[in-house]
PDB file of C-alpha atoms and ligand atoms in Angstrom:
ATOM      1  CA  UNK A 257      18.210  18.559  -2.190  1.00 56.00           C
ATOM      2  CA  UNK A 258      18.278  21.742  -2.116  1.00 69.00           C
ATOM      3  CA  UNK A 259      16.521  22.848  -5.521  1.00 92.00           C
ATOM      4  CA  UNK A 260      13.667  20.588  -4.496  1.00 95.00           C
ATOM      5  CA  UNK A 261      14.006  22.249  -1.368  1.00 96.00           C
ATOM      6  CA  UNK A 262      13.844  25.751  -2.906  1.00 96.00           C
ATOM      7  CA  UNK A 263      10.961  24.970  -5.537  1.00 97.00           C
ATOM      8  CA  UNK A 264       8.767  23.459  -2.638  1.00 98.00           C
ATOM      9  CA  UNK A 265       9.505  26.790  -0.144  1.00 97.00           C
ATOM     10  CA  UNK A 266       8.553  29.001  -3.481  1.00 97.00           C
ATOM     11  CA  UNK A 267       5.337  27.191  -4.231  1.00 98.00           C
ATOM     12  CA  UNK A 268       4.213  27.286  -0.675  1.00 98.00           C
ATOM     13  CA  UNK A 269       5.229  30.840  -0.203  1.00 98.00           C
ATOM     14  CA  UNK A 270       3.167  31.449  -3.523  1.00 98.00           C
ATOM     15  CA  UNK A 271      -0.040  29.898  -3.148  1.00 98.00           C
ATOM     16  CA  UNK A 272       0.161  30.744   0.804  1.00 98.00           C
ATOM     17  CA  UNK A 273       0.278  26.801   1.816  1.00 98.00           C
ATOM     18  CA  UNK A 274       0.880  25.770   5.560  1.00 97.00           C
ATOM     19  CA  UNK A 275       1.332  22.285   5.185  1.00 98.00           C
ATOM     20  CA  UNK A 276      -2.219  20.261   6.686  1.00 98.00           C
ATOM     21  CA  UNK A 277      -1.160  17.695   9.100  1.00 96.00           C
ATOM     22  CA  UNK A 278      -4.416  16.161   9.113  1.00 97.00           C
ATOM     23  CA  UNK A 279      -4.134  15.613   5.941  1.00 98.00           C
ATOM     24  CA  UNK A 280      -0.742  13.920   6.390  1.00 97.00           C
ATOM     25  CA  UNK A 281       0.880  16.471   4.355  1.00 98.00           C
ATOM     26  CA  UNK A 282       4.571  16.178   4.328  1.00 98.00           C
ATOM     27  CA  UNK A 283       6.155  17.327   1.023  1.00 98.00           C
ATOM     28  CA  UNK A 284       8.984  15.468  -0.721  1.00 98.00           C
ATOM     29  CA  UNK A 285      12.373  17.348  -1.100  1.00 97.00           C
ATOM     30  CA  UNK A 286      14.667  14.698  -1.680  1.00 97.00           C
ATOM     31  CA  UNK A 287      15.651  14.374  -5.660  1.00 97.00           C
ATOM     32  CA  UNK A 288      17.363  10.987  -4.933  1.00 97.00           C
ATOM     33  CA  UNK A 289      14.155   9.747  -3.160  1.00 98.00           C
ATOM     34  CA  UNK A 290      12.149  10.928  -6.298  1.00 98.00           C
ATOM     35  CA  UNK A 291      14.199   9.233  -8.871  1.00 97.00           C
ATOM     36  CA  UNK A 292      14.495   6.016  -6.861  1.00 98.00           C
ATOM     37  CA  UNK A 293      10.722   6.087  -6.741  1.00 98.00           C
ATOM     38  CA  UNK A 294      10.719   6.719 -10.389  1.00 98.00           C
ATOM     39  CA  UNK A 295      12.868   4.176 -11.601  1.00 98.00           C
ATOM     40  CA  UNK A 296      11.528   1.187  -9.208  1.00 98.00           C
ATOM     41  CA  UNK A 297       8.133   1.800 -10.843  1.00 98.00           C
ATOM     42  CA  UNK A 298       9.725   1.429 -13.862  1.00 98.00           C
ATOM     43  CA  UNK A 299       7.624   4.310 -15.322  1.00 98.00           C
ATOM     44  CA  UNK A 300       6.949   3.675 -19.405  1.00 98.00           C
ATOM     45  CA  UNK A 301       4.961   5.812 -21.992  1.00 98.00           C
ATOM     46  CA  UNK A 302       2.652   2.662 -22.300  1.00 98.00           C
ATOM     47  CA  UNK A 303       1.835   3.131 -18.428  1.00 98.00           C
ATOM     48  CA  UNK A 304      -1.300   4.739 -16.700  1.00 98.00           C
ATOM     49  CA  UNK A 305       0.082   5.839 -13.629  1.00 98.00           C
ATOM     50  CA  UNK A 306      -2.558   6.416 -10.544  1.00 98.00           C
ATOM     51  CA  UNK A 307      -1.096   8.915  -8.258  1.00 98.00           C
ATOM     52  CA  UNK A 308      -2.575   9.203  -4.684  1.00 98.00           C
ATOM     53  CA  UNK A 309      -2.010  12.554  -3.028  1.00 98.00           C
ATOM     54  CA  UNK A 310       0.055  14.642  -5.347  1.00 98.00           C
ATOM     55  CA  UNK A 311       0.436  17.140  -2.965  1.00 98.00           C
ATOM     56  CA  UNK A 312       2.472  20.035  -4.554  1.00 98.00           C
ATOM     57  CA  UNK A 313       3.337  18.014  -7.428  1.00 98.00           C
ATOM     58  CA  UNK A 314       6.815  16.884  -7.101  1.00 98.00           C
ATOM     59  CA  UNK A 315       6.499  13.545  -8.017  1.00 98.00           C
ATOM     60  CA  UNK A 316       3.805  14.306 -10.683  1.00 98.00           C
ATOM     61  CA  UNK A 317       6.366  16.287 -12.489  1.00 97.00           C
ATOM     62  CA  UNK A 318       8.967  13.499 -13.143  1.00 98.00           C
ATOM     63  CA  UNK A 319       5.817  11.056 -13.601  1.00 98.00           C
ATOM     64  CA  UNK A 320       4.352  13.375 -16.229  1.00 98.00           C
ATOM     65  CA  UNK A 321       7.669  13.144 -18.171  1.00 97.00           C
ATOM     66  CA  UNK A 322       8.067   9.375 -17.934  1.00 98.00           C
ATOM     67  CA  UNK A 323       4.269   8.050 -18.144  1.00 98.00           C
ATOM     68  CA  UNK A 324       1.925   7.726 -20.856  1.00 98.00           C
ATOM     69  CA  UNK A 325      -0.840   8.803 -18.972  1.00 98.00           C
ATOM     70  CA  UNK A 326      -1.034  10.282 -15.002  1.00 98.00           C
ATOM     71  CA  UNK A 327      -4.325  10.796 -13.242  1.00 98.00           C
ATOM     72  CA  UNK A 328      -3.811  12.115  -9.772  1.00 98.00           C
ATOM     73  CA  UNK A 329      -6.337  11.748  -6.919  1.00 98.00           C
ATOM     74  CA  UNK A 330      -5.731  14.545  -4.152  1.00 98.00           C
ATOM     75  CA  UNK A 331      -8.478  15.340  -1.767  1.00 98.00           C
ATOM     76  CA  UNK A 332      -7.171  19.152  -0.606  1.00 98.00           C
ATOM     77  CA  UNK A 333      -8.826  21.685  -3.462  1.00 97.00           C
ATOM     78  CA  UNK A 334      -5.856  23.856  -2.717  1.00 97.00           C
ATOM     79  CA  UNK A 335      -3.328  21.522  -4.047  1.00 98.00           C
ATOM     80  CA  UNK A 336      -5.575  21.206  -7.340  1.00 98.00           C
ATOM     81  CA  UNK A 337      -5.208  24.955  -8.279  1.00 97.00           C
ATOM     82  CA  UNK A 338      -1.739  24.179  -7.681  1.00 98.00           C
ATOM     83  CA  UNK A 339      -1.746  21.255  -9.665  1.00 98.00           C
ATOM     84  CA  UNK A 340      -3.720  22.751 -12.756  1.00 98.00           C
ATOM     85  CA  UNK A 341      -1.240  25.565 -12.968  1.00 98.00           C
ATOM     86  CA  UNK A 342       2.062  23.620 -12.600  1.00 98.00           C
ATOM     87  CA  UNK A 343       0.613  20.663 -15.245  1.00 98.00           C
ATOM     88  CA  UNK A 344      -2.482  22.294 -17.054  1.00 97.00           C
ATOM     89  CA  UNK A 345      -0.376  21.857 -20.069  1.00 97.00           C
ATOM     90  CA  UNK A 346       0.181  18.340 -20.182  1.00 98.00           C
ATOM     91  CA  UNK A 347      -1.686  16.498 -22.512  1.00 97.00           C
ATOM     92  CA  UNK A 348      -1.563  13.321 -20.628  1.00 98.00           C
ATOM     93  CA  UNK A 349      -2.216  14.861 -17.265  1.00 98.00           C
ATOM     94  CA  UNK A 350      -5.593  14.521 -15.136  1.00 98.00           C
ATOM     95  CA  UNK A 351      -6.871  15.195 -11.958  1.00 98.00           C
ATOM     96  CA  UNK A 352      -9.512  14.102  -9.688  1.00 98.00           C
ATOM     97  CA  UNK A 353     -10.150  16.384  -6.522  1.00 98.00           C
ATOM     98  CA  UNK A 354     -11.453  13.509  -4.367  1.00 98.00           C
ATOM     99  CA  UNK A 355     -11.024  11.077  -1.280  1.00 98.00           C
ATOM    100  CA  UNK A 356      -9.212   7.957  -2.883  1.00 98.00           C
ATOM    101  CA  UNK A 357     -11.093   5.882  -0.359  1.00 98.00           C
ATOM    102  CA  UNK A 358     -14.317   6.661  -2.196  1.00 98.00           C
ATOM    103  CA  UNK A 359     -12.979   7.035  -5.837  1.00 98.00           C
ATOM    104  CA  UNK A 360     -13.670   3.784  -8.304  1.00 98.00           C
ATOM    105  CA  UNK A 361     -10.479   2.761  -9.228  1.00 98.00           C
ATOM    106  CA  UNK A 362     -11.334   0.204 -11.472  1.00 98.00           C
ATOM    107  CA  UNK A 363     -13.687   2.339 -13.641  1.00 98.00           C
ATOM    108  CA  UNK A 364     -10.802   4.761 -14.023  1.00 98.00           C
ATOM    109  CA  UNK A 365      -8.573   1.931 -14.684  1.00 98.00           C
ATOM    110  CA  UNK A 366     -10.935   0.556 -17.201  1.00 98.00           C
ATOM    111  CA  UNK A 367     -11.413   3.618 -19.252  1.00 98.00           C
ATOM    112  CA  UNK A 368      -7.744   4.623 -19.449  1.00 98.00           C
ATOM    113  CA  UNK A 369      -6.538   0.972 -20.819  1.00 97.00           C
ATOM    114  CA  UNK A 370      -5.894   0.940 -24.164  1.00 96.00           C
ATOM    115  CA  UNK A 371      -3.787  -0.100 -27.249  1.00 96.00           C
ATOM    116  CA  UNK A 372      -0.948   2.406 -25.937  1.00 97.00           C
ATOM    117  CA  UNK A 373      -1.415   2.375 -22.637  1.00 98.00           C
ATOM    118  CA  UNK A 374      -1.083  -1.258 -21.651  1.00 97.00           C
ATOM    119  CA  UNK A 375       0.225  -1.300 -17.633  1.00 98.00           C
ATOM    120  CA  UNK A 376      -1.836   0.161 -14.359  1.00 98.00           C
ATOM    121  CA  UNK A 377       0.540   1.216 -11.629  1.00 98.00           C
ATOM    122  CA  UNK A 378       0.066   2.927  -8.420  1.00 98.00           C
ATOM    123  CA  UNK A 379       2.642   5.403  -7.338  1.00 98.00           C
ATOM    124  CA  UNK A 380       2.368   7.521  -4.139  1.00 98.00           C
ATOM    125  CA  UNK A 381       3.991   9.207  -0.955  1.00 98.00           C
ATOM    126  CA  UNK A 382       1.083   8.480   1.170  1.00 98.00           C
ATOM    127  CA  UNK A 383      -0.959  10.114   3.504  1.00 97.00           C
ATOM    128  CA  UNK A 384       0.505   7.922   6.415  1.00 96.00           C
ATOM    129  CA  UNK A 385      -2.857   8.251   8.690  1.00 96.00           C
ATOM    130  CA  UNK A 386      -4.840   6.192   6.035  1.00 97.00           C
ATOM    131  CA  UNK A 387      -1.796   3.910   4.993  1.00 97.00           C
ATOM    132  CA  UNK A 388      -3.702   0.928   5.807  1.00 97.00           C
ATOM    133  CA  UNK A 389      -7.244   1.185   4.102  1.00 98.00           C
ATOM    134  CA  UNK A 390      -5.613   2.541   1.028  1.00 98.00           C
ATOM    135  CA  UNK A 391      -3.483  -0.352   0.735  1.00 98.00           C
ATOM    136  CA  UNK A 392      -6.171  -2.445   1.574  1.00 97.00           C
ATOM    137  CA  UNK A 393      -8.580  -0.628  -0.663  1.00 97.00           C
ATOM    138  CA  UNK A 394      -5.817  -1.413  -3.580  1.00 97.00           C
ATOM    139  CA  UNK A 395      -5.544  -4.831  -2.946  1.00 96.00           C
ATOM    140  CA  UNK A 396      -9.023  -6.059  -2.093  1.00 94.00           C
ATOM    141  CA  UNK A 397     -10.902  -3.903  -4.913  1.00 95.00           C
ATOM    142  CA  UNK A 398      -9.062  -6.327  -7.126  1.00 93.00           C
ATOM    143  CA  UNK A 399      -7.639  -3.785  -9.626  1.00 96.00           C
ATOM    144  CA  UNK A 400      -6.083  -4.429 -13.046  1.00 97.00           C
ATOM    145  CA  UNK A 401      -2.928  -3.053 -11.863  1.00 98.00           C
ATOM    146  CA  UNK A 402       1.135  -4.434 -12.510  1.00 98.00           C
ATOM    147  CA  UNK A 403       2.518  -2.723  -9.172  1.00 98.00           C
ATOM    148  CA  UNK A 404       2.248  -0.468  -6.083  1.00 98.00           C
ATOM    149  CA  UNK A 405       5.175   1.746  -5.124  1.00 98.00           C
ATOM    150  CA  UNK A 406       4.628   3.801  -1.988  1.00 98.00           C
ATOM    151  CA  UNK A 407       6.175   5.655   0.768  1.00 98.00           C
ATOM    152  CA  UNK A 408       5.017   5.154   4.033  1.00 98.00           C
ATOM    153  CA  UNK A 409       5.951   4.767   7.517  1.00 98.00           C
ATOM    154  CA  UNK A 410       9.189   2.393   8.263  1.00 98.00           C
ATOM    155  CA  UNK A 411       7.472   0.559  11.205  1.00 97.00           C
ATOM    156  CA  UNK A 412       4.301  -0.416   8.776  1.00 98.00           C
ATOM    157  CA  UNK A 413       6.599  -0.958   6.090  1.00 98.00           C
ATOM    158  CA  UNK A 414       8.215  -3.776   7.771  1.00 98.00           C
ATOM    159  CA  UNK A 415       5.107  -5.756   8.592  1.00 97.00           C
ATOM    160  CA  UNK A 416       3.817  -5.347   4.949  1.00 98.00           C
ATOM    161  CA  UNK A 417       7.295  -6.452   2.872  1.00 98.00           C
ATOM    162  CA  UNK A 418       7.956  -9.205   5.941  1.00 97.00           C
ATOM    163  CA  UNK A 419       7.637 -13.057   4.749  1.00 95.00           C
ATOM    164  CA  UNK A 420       5.021 -14.441   6.610  1.00 94.00           C
ATOM    165  CA  UNK A 421       6.432 -15.985   9.985  1.00 91.00           C
ATOM    166  CA  UNK A 422       8.946 -13.686  10.249  1.00 92.00           C
ATOM    167  CA  UNK A 423       9.518 -11.562  13.249  1.00 92.00           C
ATOM    168  CA  UNK A 424       7.279  -8.539  11.673  1.00 95.00           C
ATOM    169  CA  UNK A 425       4.556 -10.806  10.864  1.00 95.00           C
ATOM    170  CA  UNK A 426       1.196  -9.512  11.623  1.00 95.00           C
ATOM    171  CA  UNK A 427      -2.146 -10.103   9.820  1.00 96.00           C
ATOM    172  CA  UNK A 428      -1.592  -7.792   6.897  1.00 96.00           C
ATOM    173  CA  UNK A 429       1.777  -9.375   6.268  1.00 97.00           C
ATOM    174  CA  UNK A 430      -0.301 -12.173   5.121  1.00 98.00           C
ATOM    175  CA  UNK A 431      -2.807 -10.170   3.001  1.00 97.00           C
ATOM    176  CA  UNK A 432       0.189  -8.698   1.207  1.00 98.00           C
ATOM    177  CA  UNK A 433       2.124 -11.794   0.778  1.00 98.00           C
ATOM    178  CA  UNK A 434      -1.066 -13.368  -0.801  1.00 98.00           C
ATOM    179  CA  UNK A 435      -1.368 -10.985  -3.434  1.00 98.00           C
ATOM    180  CA  UNK A 436       1.979  -9.415  -4.044  1.00 98.00           C
ATOM    181  CA  UNK A 437       5.515 -10.150  -3.973  1.00 98.00           C
ATOM    182  CA  UNK A 438       7.328  -7.066  -2.184  1.00 98.00           C
ATOM    183  CA  UNK A 439      10.424  -5.812  -1.753  1.00 98.00           C
ATOM    184  CA  UNK A 440      12.269  -2.461   0.188  1.00 98.00           C
ATOM    185  CA  UNK A 441      13.544  -0.001  -2.531  1.00 98.00           C
ATOM    186  CA  UNK A 442      14.752   2.201   0.354  1.00 98.00           C
ATOM    187  CA  UNK A 443      14.745   3.947   3.688  1.00 98.00           C
ATOM    188  CA  UNK A 444      14.063   7.692   3.840  1.00 98.00           C
ATOM    189  CA  UNK A 445      15.327  10.133   6.267  1.00 96.00           C
ATOM    190  CA  UNK A 446      12.923  12.597   8.227  1.00 97.00           C
ATOM    191  CA  UNK A 447      14.996  15.518   6.724  1.00 96.00           C
ATOM    192  CA  UNK A 448      13.785  14.632   2.889  1.00 97.00           C
ATOM    193  CA  UNK A 449      10.727  16.604   3.678  1.00 98.00           C
ATOM    194  CA  UNK A 450       8.902  19.714   4.273  1.00 98.00           C
ATOM    195  CA  UNK A 451       7.783  19.501   7.544  1.00 97.00           C
ATOM    196  CA  UNK A 452       9.640  16.519   8.796  1.00 97.00           C
ATOM    197  CA  UNK A 453       7.252  14.113   9.643  1.00 96.00           C
ATOM    198  CA  UNK A 454       8.014  12.330  13.495  1.00 94.00           C
ATOM    199  CA  UNK A 455       8.804   9.107  11.714  1.00 95.00           C
ATOM    200  CA  UNK A 456      11.244   7.439   9.472  1.00 97.00           C
ATOM    201  CA  UNK A 457      10.129   6.633   6.160  1.00 98.00           C
ATOM    202  CA  UNK A 458      10.691   3.697   3.554  1.00 98.00           C
ATOM    203  CA  UNK A 459       9.710   3.267   0.046  1.00 98.00           C
ATOM    204  CA  UNK A 460       8.283  -0.126  -0.790  1.00 98.00           C
ATOM    205  CA  UNK A 461       7.433  -1.990  -4.345  1.00 98.00           C
ATOM    206  CA  UNK A 462       4.274  -4.494  -4.352  1.00 98.00           C
ATOM    207  CA  UNK A 463       4.424  -6.427  -7.416  1.00 98.00           C
ATOM    208  CA  UNK A 464       0.996  -7.711  -7.854  1.00 98.00           C
ATOM    209  CA  UNK A 465       1.119 -11.898  -8.499  1.00 98.00           C
ATOM    210  CA  UNK A 466      -0.471 -13.300 -11.331  1.00 96.00           C
ATOM    211  CA  UNK A 467      -2.296 -15.827  -9.580  1.00 96.00           C
ATOM    212  CA  UNK A 468      -2.528 -15.053  -5.539  1.00 97.00           C
ATOM    213  CA  UNK A 469      -0.169 -17.492  -3.494  1.00 98.00           C
ATOM    214  CA  UNK A 470      -2.281 -19.728  -2.330  1.00 98.00           C
ATOM    215  CA  UNK A 471      -5.622 -21.293  -3.956  1.00 96.00           C
ATOM    216  CA  UNK A 472      -8.363 -21.186  -2.080  1.00 96.00           C
ATOM    217  CA  UNK A 473     -12.542 -21.206  -3.246  1.00 94.00           C
ATOM    218  CA  UNK A 474     -12.955 -18.751  -0.727  1.00 94.00           C
ATOM    219  CA  UNK A 475      -9.818 -16.995   0.374  1.00 96.00           C
ATOM    220  CA  UNK A 476     -12.243 -14.965   2.761  1.00 96.00           C
ATOM    221  CA  UNK A 477     -12.266 -17.871   5.331  1.00 97.00           C
ATOM    222  CA  UNK A 478      -9.028 -17.893   5.504  1.00 98.00           C
ATOM    223  CA  UNK A 479      -8.753 -13.995   6.162  1.00 97.00           C
ATOM    224  CA  UNK A 480     -11.454 -14.658   8.608  1.00 97.00           C
ATOM    225  CA  UNK A 481      -9.001 -16.911  10.588  1.00 97.00           C
ATOM    226  CA  UNK A 482      -5.910 -14.566  10.150  1.00 97.00           C
ATOM    227  CA  UNK A 483      -7.891 -11.916  11.751  1.00 96.00           C
ATOM    228  CA  UNK A 484      -9.186 -13.891  14.410  1.00 96.00           C
ATOM    229  CA  UNK A 485      -5.568 -15.399  14.989  1.00 97.00           C
ATOM    230  CA  UNK A 486      -4.017 -12.246  15.332  1.00 96.00           C
ATOM    231  CA  UNK A 487      -6.537 -10.591  17.216  1.00 93.00           C
ATOM    232  CA  UNK A 488      -5.553 -12.124  20.355  1.00 88.00           C
ATOM    233  CA  UNK A 489      -1.832 -12.768  19.133  1.00 83.00           C
ATOM    234  CA  UNK A 490      -0.139 -13.802  22.825  1.00 87.00           C
ATOM    235  CA  UNK A 491      -2.423 -16.268  23.047  1.00 94.00           C
ATOM    236  CA  UNK A 492      -1.805 -19.689  21.305  1.00 96.00           C
ATOM    237  CA  UNK A 493      -3.753 -20.318  18.272  1.00 97.00           C
ATOM    238  CA  UNK A 494      -5.560 -23.209  19.513  1.00 97.00           C
ATOM    239  CA  UNK A 495      -7.109 -20.780  22.259  1.00 97.00           C
ATOM    240  CA  UNK A 496      -7.464 -17.741  19.948  1.00 96.00           C
ATOM    241  CA  UNK A 497      -9.157 -19.858  16.895  1.00 97.00           C
ATOM    242  CA  UNK A 498     -11.531 -21.557  20.034  1.00 97.00           C
ATOM    243  CA  UNK A 499     -12.683 -18.108  21.617  1.00 96.00           C
ATOM    244  CA  UNK A 500     -13.408 -17.086  17.873  1.00 95.00           C
ATOM    245  CA  UNK A 501     -15.361 -20.115  17.310  1.00 96.00           C
ATOM    246  CA  UNK A 502     -13.266 -20.653  14.219  1.00 96.00           C
ATOM    247  CA  UNK A 503     -12.545 -24.167  16.276  1.00 97.00           C
ATOM    248  CA  UNK A 504     -15.923 -25.635  17.618  1.00 96.00           C
ATOM    249  CA  UNK A 505     -14.416 -26.867  20.308  1.00 96.00           C
ATOM    250  CA  UNK A 506     -10.505 -27.295  21.907  1.00 96.00           C
ATOM    251  CA  UNK A 507     -10.901 -31.039  21.026  1.00 97.00           C
ATOM    252  CA  UNK A 508     -11.558 -30.120  17.187  1.00 96.00           C
ATOM    253  CA  UNK A 509      -8.854 -27.631  17.055  1.00 97.00           C
ATOM    254  CA  UNK A 510      -6.225 -30.067  18.618  1.00 97.00           C
ATOM    255  CA  UNK A 511      -7.180 -32.720  15.869  1.00 97.00           C
ATOM    256  CA  UNK A 512      -6.762 -30.181  12.857  1.00 98.00           C
ATOM    257  CA  UNK A 513      -3.427 -29.000  14.537  1.00 98.00           C
ATOM    258  CA  UNK A 514      -2.460 -32.333  14.476  1.00 98.00           C
ATOM    259  CA  UNK A 515      -3.367 -33.237  11.295  1.00 97.00           C
ATOM    260  CA  UNK A 516      -1.520 -30.182   9.635  1.00 98.00           C
ATOM    261  CA  UNK A 517       1.809 -31.329  11.804  1.00 97.00           C
ATOM    262  CA  UNK A 518       1.342 -27.804  13.763  1.00 97.00           C
ATOM    263  CA  UNK A 519       2.216 -27.970  17.708  1.00 96.00           C
ATOM    264  CA  UNK A 520      -0.653 -27.537  20.104  1.00 95.00           C
ATOM    265  CA  UNK A 521       1.175 -24.141  21.608  1.00 96.00           C
ATOM    266  CA  UNK A 522       1.753 -22.589  17.920  1.00 96.00           C
ATOM    267  CA  UNK A 523       0.900 -18.807  17.926  1.00 95.00           C
ATOM    268  CA  UNK A 524      -0.212 -16.630  15.142  1.00 96.00           C
ATOM    269  CA  UNK A 525       2.962 -15.186  13.850  1.00 93.00           C
ATOM    270  CA  UNK A 526       4.472 -18.576  13.639  1.00 93.00           C
ATOM    271  CA  UNK A 527       2.355 -19.882  10.743  1.00 95.00           C
ATOM    272  CA  UNK A 528       3.368 -19.310   7.116  1.00 96.00           C
ATOM    273  CA  UNK A 529       0.092 -18.527   4.699  1.00 97.00           C
ATOM    274  CA  UNK A 530      -0.063 -21.972   3.566  1.00 97.00           C
ATOM    275  CA  UNK A 531      -0.533 -23.124   7.329  1.00 97.00           C
ATOM    276  CA  UNK A 532      -3.725 -20.759   7.140  1.00 98.00           C
ATOM    277  CA  UNK A 533      -5.122 -22.008   4.058  1.00 98.00           C
ATOM    278  CA  UNK A 534      -5.013 -25.108   5.307  1.00 98.00           C
ATOM    279  CA  UNK A 535      -6.867 -24.341   8.509  1.00 98.00           C
ATOM    280  CA  UNK A 536      -9.535 -22.759   6.142  1.00 98.00           C
ATOM    281  CA  UNK A 537      -9.369 -25.797   3.707  1.00 97.00           C
ATOM    282  CA  UNK A 538     -10.078 -28.223   7.352  1.00 97.00           C
ATOM    283  CA  UNK A 539     -12.594 -25.699   8.094  1.00 95.00           C
ATOM    284  CA  UNK A 540     -14.922 -25.476   5.355  1.00 91.00           C
ATOM    285  CA  UNK A 541     -14.911 -29.498   5.153  1.00 86.00           C
TER     286      UNK A 541
HETATM  287  N1  LIG B 829       3.060  13.218  -3.000  1.00 66.11           N
HETATM  288  C1  LIG B 829       3.215  14.690  -2.617  1.00 66.11           C
HETATM  289  C2  LIG B 829       5.134  14.890  -2.200  1.00 66.11           C
HETATM  290  O1  LIG B 829       5.502  13.463  -1.991  1.00 66.11           O
HETATM  291  O2  LIG B 829       5.436  15.948  -1.647  1.00 66.11           O
HETATM  292  C3  LIG B 829       2.571  14.657  -0.932  1.00 66.11           C
HETATM  293  C4  LIG B 829       2.448  13.600  -0.334  1.00 66.11           C
HETATM  294  S1  LIG B 829       1.858  13.791   1.005  1.00 66.11           S
HETATM  295  C5  LIG B 829       2.960  12.281   2.037  1.00 66.11           C
HETATM  296  C6  LIG B 829       0.126  13.246   0.988  1.00 66.11           C
HETATM  297  C7  LIG B 829      -1.033  13.782   0.143  1.00 66.11           C
HETATM  298  O3  LIG B 829      -2.170  13.305   0.241  1.00 66.11           O
HETATM  299  C8  LIG B 829      -0.974  15.315   0.435  1.00 66.11           C
HETATM  300  O4  LIG B 829      -0.721  16.153  -0.306  1.00 66.11           O
HETATM  301  C9  LIG B 829      -2.568  15.124   1.254  1.00 66.11           C
HETATM  302  O5  LIG B 829      -3.344  16.453   0.852  1.00 66.11           O
HETATM  303  C10 LIG B 829      -3.477  13.828   0.381  1.00 66.11           C
HETATM  304  N2  LIG B 829      -4.394  13.082   0.853  1.00 66.11           N
HETATM  305  C11 LIG B 829      -4.800  13.234   1.989  1.00 66.11           C
HETATM  306  N3  LIG B 829      -5.799  12.481   2.155  1.00 66.11           N
HETATM  307  C12 LIG B 829      -5.933  12.245   1.296  1.00 66.11           C
HETATM  308  C13 LIG B 829      -7.029  11.021   0.348  1.00 66.11           C
HETATM  309  N4  LIG B 829      -8.172  10.857   1.638  1.00 66.11           N
HETATM  310  N5  LIG B 829      -7.412  11.167  -0.888  1.00 66.11           N
HETATM  311  C14 LIG B 829      -6.657  11.422  -1.401  1.00 66.11           C
HETATM  312  N6  LIG B 829      -5.396  12.308  -1.225  1.00 66.11           N
HETATM  313  C15 LIG B 829      -5.435  12.673   0.099  1.00 66.11           C
END
């Protein structure tokens, strides 16, 4: 830990960097965490790694040593100078100075996969203020990627890796489960960063499924139903979906629930993804 602490402090001092809270800058100084991220991403010379928010380059350095190519996307101009100074000599290093939410990741991946670089993977210690939009983008853009290994806030991580129907289930749990198999890699104490964040962190891995967890002609309908159900999660599913006009009326709702063997008073968090898929199939009839 001491080495990375010293290195980070030295770089910050040399370039006059103060962590920018608005950009979610918490720089990793725990070597064990860095190595676990590299290991769980299973980085090889056949991989294209897209690193979101490289910051001062702590993860980037280890990624460059292990991957075929590393493309970093960083919003903060000050970091770009540092990263170019540190890694400009690596032939497998590329940097894009932009907001990751605005970048066409599909294009980048298509342009960089070839006979030597066969798989694309996402690796990041994410800026926590936009965790959900970033993860939703990575999934909804239907990128040709193998896996996503990210450090995020523990509380969010628990929702993302929950099995649908478990106690931490939220609408996003279903989205993750639809696209990925997910798992916890490790919990990360606040002391692993400069400056220390106010929340505990967790590294998680999401491995993209070859086929989504449920088969539907129009998954958008199912996601609309899930969103409506969780918007009023304290109500029964019957009431929230009737209010949201997913069910034309209560009677229709009752009939659908009965047909699907779901209790009349079931709530949003009790359902499995397959249950939502079945409701979507009934609605679409
Ligand atoms: N990877 C570094 C590390 O582990 O020490 C820094 C991680 S820090 C938690 C998040 C990084 O994301 C910061 O460098 C920040 O400038 C960058 N960032 C914030 N918003 C961004 C955005 N919209 N697009 C790209 N990078 C962003």
